[in-house]
PDB file of C-alpha atoms in Angstrom:
ATOM      1  CA  UNK D  27     102.869 113.645 104.625  1.00 37.00           C
ATOM      2  CA  UNK D  28     101.978 110.061 103.805  1.00 45.00           C
ATOM      3  CA  UNK D  29     101.921 108.827 100.211  1.00 47.00           C
ATOM      4  CA  UNK D  30      99.202 106.671  98.728  1.00 54.00           C
ATOM      5  CA  UNK D  31      99.200 102.974  99.467  1.00 55.00           C
ATOM      6  CA  UNK D  32     100.738 100.518  96.994  1.00 67.00           C
ATOM      7  CA  UNK D  33      98.438  97.737  98.233  1.00 70.00           C
ATOM      8  CA  UNK D  34      95.819  98.254  95.454  1.00 77.00           C
ATOM      9  CA  UNK D  35      98.595  98.128  92.856  1.00 79.00           C
ATOM     10  CA  UNK D  36      99.779  94.762  94.180  1.00 80.00           C
ATOM     11  CA  UNK D  37      96.229  93.452  94.603  1.00 81.00           C
ATOM     12  CA  UNK D  38      95.653  94.090  90.888  1.00 85.00           C
ATOM     13  CA  UNK D  39      98.424  91.649  89.923  1.00 86.00           C
ATOM     14  CA  UNK D  40      96.957  88.342  88.789  1.00 87.00           C
ATOM     15  CA  UNK D  41      98.226  85.054  90.202  1.00 88.00           C
ATOM     16  CA  UNK D  42      99.710  84.080  86.820  1.00 90.00           C
ATOM     17  CA  UNK D  43     101.630  87.372  86.607  1.00 90.00           C
ATOM     18  CA  UNK D  44     103.472  87.110  89.959  1.00 87.00           C
ATOM     19  CA  UNK D  45     106.225  84.963  88.438  1.00 89.00           C
ATOM     20  CA  UNK D  46     107.297  87.882  86.233  1.00 90.00           C
ATOM     21  CA  UNK D  47     106.927  90.653  88.828  1.00 86.00           C
ATOM     22  CA  UNK D  48     110.155  92.345  89.859  1.00 86.00           C
ATOM     23  CA  UNK D  49     110.009  94.226  93.135  1.00 83.00           C
ATOM     24  CA  UNK D  50     112.524  96.882  94.057  1.00 84.00           C
ATOM     25  CA  UNK D  51     113.036  98.242  97.532  1.00 84.00           C
ATOM     26  CA  UNK D  52     112.216 101.896  98.030  1.00 83.00           C
ATOM     27  CA  UNK D  53     115.574 103.715  97.837  1.00 83.00           C
ATOM     28  CA  UNK D  54     114.724 105.736 100.959  1.00 82.00           C
ATOM     29  CA  UNK D  55     114.655 102.535 103.042  1.00 82.00           C
ATOM     30  CA  UNK D  56     117.535 101.692 105.356  1.00 83.00           C
ATOM     31  CA  UNK D  57     117.969  98.109 106.520  1.00 81.00           C
ATOM     32  CA  UNK D  58     119.027  97.298 110.048  1.00 82.00           C
ATOM     33  CA  UNK D  59     120.238  93.886 111.129  1.00 83.00           C
ATOM     34  CA  UNK D  60     118.731  93.233 114.550  1.00 81.00           C
ATOM     35  CA  UNK D  61     118.824  90.151 116.765  1.00 79.00           C
ATOM     36  CA  UNK D  62     115.202  90.630 117.858  1.00 77.00           C
ATOM     37  CA  UNK D  63     112.029  91.468 115.893  1.00 74.00           C
ATOM     38  CA  UNK D  64     111.748  95.138 116.766  1.00 82.00           C
ATOM     39  CA  UNK D  65     109.021  96.133 114.272  1.00 79.00           C
ATOM     40  CA  UNK D  66     106.090  95.527 116.638  1.00 81.00           C
ATOM     41  CA  UNK D  67     107.863  97.413 119.413  1.00 84.00           C
ATOM     42  CA  UNK D  68     108.540 100.409 117.155  1.00 84.00           C
ATOM     43  CA  UNK D  69     104.997 100.445 115.736  1.00 85.00           C
ATOM     44  CA  UNK D  70     103.495 100.410 119.247  1.00 87.00           C
ATOM     45  CA  UNK D  71     105.799 103.201 120.382  1.00 88.00           C
ATOM     46  CA  UNK D  72     104.863 105.317 117.356  1.00 88.00           C
ATOM     47  CA  UNK D  73     101.166 104.734 118.071  1.00 91.00           C
ATOM     48  CA  UNK D  74     101.821 105.754 121.698  1.00 90.00           C
ATOM     49  CA  UNK D  75     100.737 102.334 122.917  1.00 88.00           C
ATOM     50  CA  UNK D  76     102.657 100.421 125.545  1.00 84.00           C
ATOM     51  CA  UNK D  77     105.226  98.436 123.548  1.00 82.00           C
ATOM     52  CA  UNK D  78     105.921  94.826 124.508  1.00 80.00           C
ATOM     53  CA  UNK D  79     109.509  93.667 124.745  1.00 80.00           C
ATOM     54  CA  UNK D  80     110.250  91.630 121.594  1.00 74.00           C
ATOM     55  CA  UNK D  81     110.905  87.908 121.936  1.00 75.00           C
ATOM     56  CA  UNK D  82     113.560  86.046 120.007  1.00 73.00           C
ATOM     57  CA  UNK D  83     112.392  85.034 116.512  1.00 67.00           C
ATOM     58  CA  UNK D  84     110.498  81.755 116.176  1.00 77.00           C
ATOM     59  CA  UNK D  85     110.805  78.837 113.793  1.00 82.00           C
ATOM     60  CA  UNK D  86     110.747  78.907 110.001  1.00 83.00           C
ATOM     61  CA  UNK D  87     107.083  77.811 110.165  1.00 84.00           C
ATOM     62  CA  UNK D  88     106.217  80.851 112.277  1.00 81.00           C
ATOM     63  CA  UNK D  89     108.098  83.071 109.848  1.00 80.00           C
ATOM     64  CA  UNK D  90     106.197  81.627 106.875  1.00 81.00           C
ATOM     65  CA  UNK D  91     102.878  82.129 108.673  1.00 80.00           C
ATOM     66  CA  UNK D  92     103.518  85.836 109.238  1.00 83.00           C
ATOM     67  CA  UNK D  93     105.171  86.648 105.904  1.00 84.00           C
ATOM     68  CA  UNK D  94     101.859  87.458 104.169  1.00 83.00           C
ATOM     69  CA  UNK D  95     100.922  89.926 106.906  1.00 84.00           C
ATOM     70  CA  UNK D  96     104.324  91.568 106.707  1.00 83.00           C
ATOM     71  CA  UNK D  97     104.112  91.867 102.929  1.00 84.00           C
ATOM     72  CA  UNK D  98     100.722  93.609 103.182  1.00 83.00           C
ATOM     73  CA  UNK D  99     102.166  96.060 105.732  1.00 83.00           C
ATOM     74  CA  UNK D 100     105.260  96.682 103.608  1.00 84.00           C
ATOM     75  CA  UNK D 101     103.184  97.219 100.460  1.00 83.00           C
ATOM     76  CA  UNK D 102     100.859  99.624 102.288  1.00 82.00           C
ATOM     77  CA  UNK D 103     103.881 101.607 103.492  1.00 82.00           C
ATOM     78  CA  UNK D 104     105.416 101.695  99.979  1.00 82.00           C
ATOM     79  CA  UNK D 105     108.494  99.699 100.954  1.00 84.00           C
ATOM     80  CA  UNK D 106     108.422  98.036  97.520  1.00 80.00           C
ATOM     81  CA  UNK D 107     108.322  99.713  94.132  1.00 74.00           C
ATOM     82  CA  UNK D 108     107.462  98.116  90.826  1.00 66.00           C
TER      83      UNK D 108
END
């Protein structure tokens, strides 16, 4: 059973408030240290799509460009708690 999304909770935080926000990681989460970005591969496999083999991570600029997307996904999946 899937829980409700945390995205609306985070969307309600004003820009001026973000400096005081403390995020905690959901205690049910387990971190894995991987050499390749496996998230897309796993998501495709779960959706029964044909997963693409992950490529090595890109530059810091590429990481910064995708961070917002990742945060939205993590918030929607309740990775963070407030």
